[in-house]
């Protein structure tokens, strides 16, 4: 598994030093070089694309192991656009509907994970899946809030799409 869209934000100028940085120029670069490609990608997600597996947790492990992720210092935000329904390997949220994080964490599958979010704020663009509407609920989001917290991150927002 690999991320489909991966890009580091150049910063939007919000914390620029006006003595030696140009906040307006930084915002323009942010809009053109980061937000425009991200918005273009998000717009491709308007229709659900079905796949036989969803290795979401494995992708998180791969992202946090990447050199470009680990090299970032200071504040970091990780945005995920997904229905968040893990379906890969020995753990499927289609068959395990309890979303009991403690049970998940006690299993061998979770023990094998290597995820280090390094203080990241995670924002979920929660793609609502009409075929799995009964699976996408508060307990589902709570499962990920706990997963992120245990691995050093914070669930900052969930935006249903």
mmCIF file of C-alpha atoms in Angstrom, residues 35-97:
data_model
loop_
_atom_site.group_PDB
_atom_site.id
_atom_site.type_symbol
_atom_site.label_atom_id
_atom_site.label_comp_id
_atom_site.label_asym_id
_atom_site.label_seq_id
_atom_site.Cartn_x
_atom_site.Cartn_y
_atom_site.Cartn_z
ATOM 1 C CA UNK A 35 -3.849 23.885 -1.941
ATOM 2 C CA UNK A 36 -4.524 23.830 -5.703
ATOM 3 C CA UNK A 37 -3.061 20.306 -6.203
ATOM 4 C CA UNK A 38 -4.746 19.093 -3.016
ATOM 5 C CA UNK A 39 -8.128 20.495 -4.063
ATOM 6 C CA UNK A 40 -7.701 18.991 -7.536
ATOM 7 C CA UNK A 41 -7.085 15.606 -5.948
ATOM 8 C CA UNK A 42 -9.999 15.937 -3.528
ATOM 9 C CA UNK A 43 -12.279 16.795 -6.444
ATOM 10 C CA UNK A 44 -11.423 13.431 -8.034
ATOM 11 C CA UNK A 45 -12.873 11.744 -4.945
ATOM 12 C CA UNK A 46 -16.422 12.924 -5.546
ATOM 13 C CA UNK A 47 -17.447 9.464 -6.716
ATOM 14 C CA UNK A 48 -16.630 6.466 -4.571
ATOM 15 C CA UNK A 49 -14.048 4.152 -6.016
ATOM 16 C CA UNK A 50 -14.522 0.624 -4.787
ATOM 17 C CA UNK A 51 -11.551 -1.570 -4.094
ATOM 18 C CA UNK A 52 -11.331 -5.123 -2.787
ATOM 19 C CA UNK A 53 -9.160 -3.997 0.145
ATOM 20 C CA UNK A 54 -8.540 -0.842 2.146
ATOM 21 C CA UNK A 55 -5.157 -0.971 3.913
ATOM 22 C CA UNK A 56 -5.694 2.300 5.760
ATOM 23 C CA UNK A 57 -3.807 1.403 8.926
ATOM 24 C CA UNK A 58 -0.919 -0.004 6.887
ATOM 25 C CA UNK A 59 -0.745 3.222 4.863
ATOM 26 C CA UNK A 60 -0.493 5.196 8.123
ATOM 27 C CA UNK A 61 2.412 2.976 9.106
ATOM 28 C CA UNK A 62 4.113 3.560 5.753
ATOM 29 C CA UNK A 63 3.526 7.322 5.836
ATOM 30 C CA UNK A 64 5.027 7.706 9.300
ATOM 31 C CA UNK A 65 8.060 5.625 8.301
ATOM 32 C CA UNK A 66 8.847 7.802 5.265
ATOM 33 C CA UNK A 67 11.922 10.020 5.491
ATOM 34 C CA UNK A 68 10.000 13.075 4.271
ATOM 35 C CA UNK A 69 7.483 12.617 7.104
ATOM 36 C CA UNK A 70 10.051 11.920 9.793
ATOM 37 C CA UNK A 71 12.206 14.899 8.741
ATOM 38 C CA UNK A 72 9.469 17.456 9.428
ATOM 39 C CA UNK A 73 9.962 19.330 12.675
ATOM 40 C CA UNK A 74 7.406 21.382 14.519
ATOM 41 C CA UNK A 75 3.694 21.319 13.873
ATOM 42 C CA UNK A 76 2.441 18.761 11.377
ATOM 43 C CA UNK A 77 -0.994 18.011 9.996
ATOM 44 C CA UNK A 78 -1.974 14.785 8.306
ATOM 45 C CA UNK A 79 -5.126 14.916 6.160
ATOM 46 C CA UNK A 80 -6.863 11.671 5.260
ATOM 47 C CA UNK A 81 -9.593 11.466 2.620
ATOM 48 C CA UNK A 82 -11.251 8.085 3.070
ATOM 49 C CA UNK A 83 -14.331 6.243 4.236
ATOM 50 C CA UNK A 84 -11.950 5.042 6.988
ATOM 51 C CA UNK A 85 -13.226 1.461 6.712
ATOM 52 C CA UNK A 86 -10.134 -0.680 7.264
ATOM 53 C CA UNK A 87 -10.336 -3.897 5.249
ATOM 54 C CA UNK A 88 -6.974 -5.584 4.910
ATOM 55 C CA UNK A 89 -5.024 -8.474 6.357
ATOM 56 C CA UNK A 90 -6.326 -9.849 9.611
ATOM 57 C CA UNK A 91 -8.464 -6.817 10.483
ATOM 58 C CA UNK A 92 -11.604 -5.783 8.660
ATOM 59 C CA UNK A 93 -14.081 -3.249 9.978
ATOM 60 C CA UNK A 94 -16.677 -4.823 7.721
ATOM 61 C CA UNK A 95 -16.595 -8.024 9.764
ATOM 62 C CA UNK A 96 -15.533 -6.553 13.145
ATOM 63 C CA UNK A 97 -18.243 -3.970 13.726
#
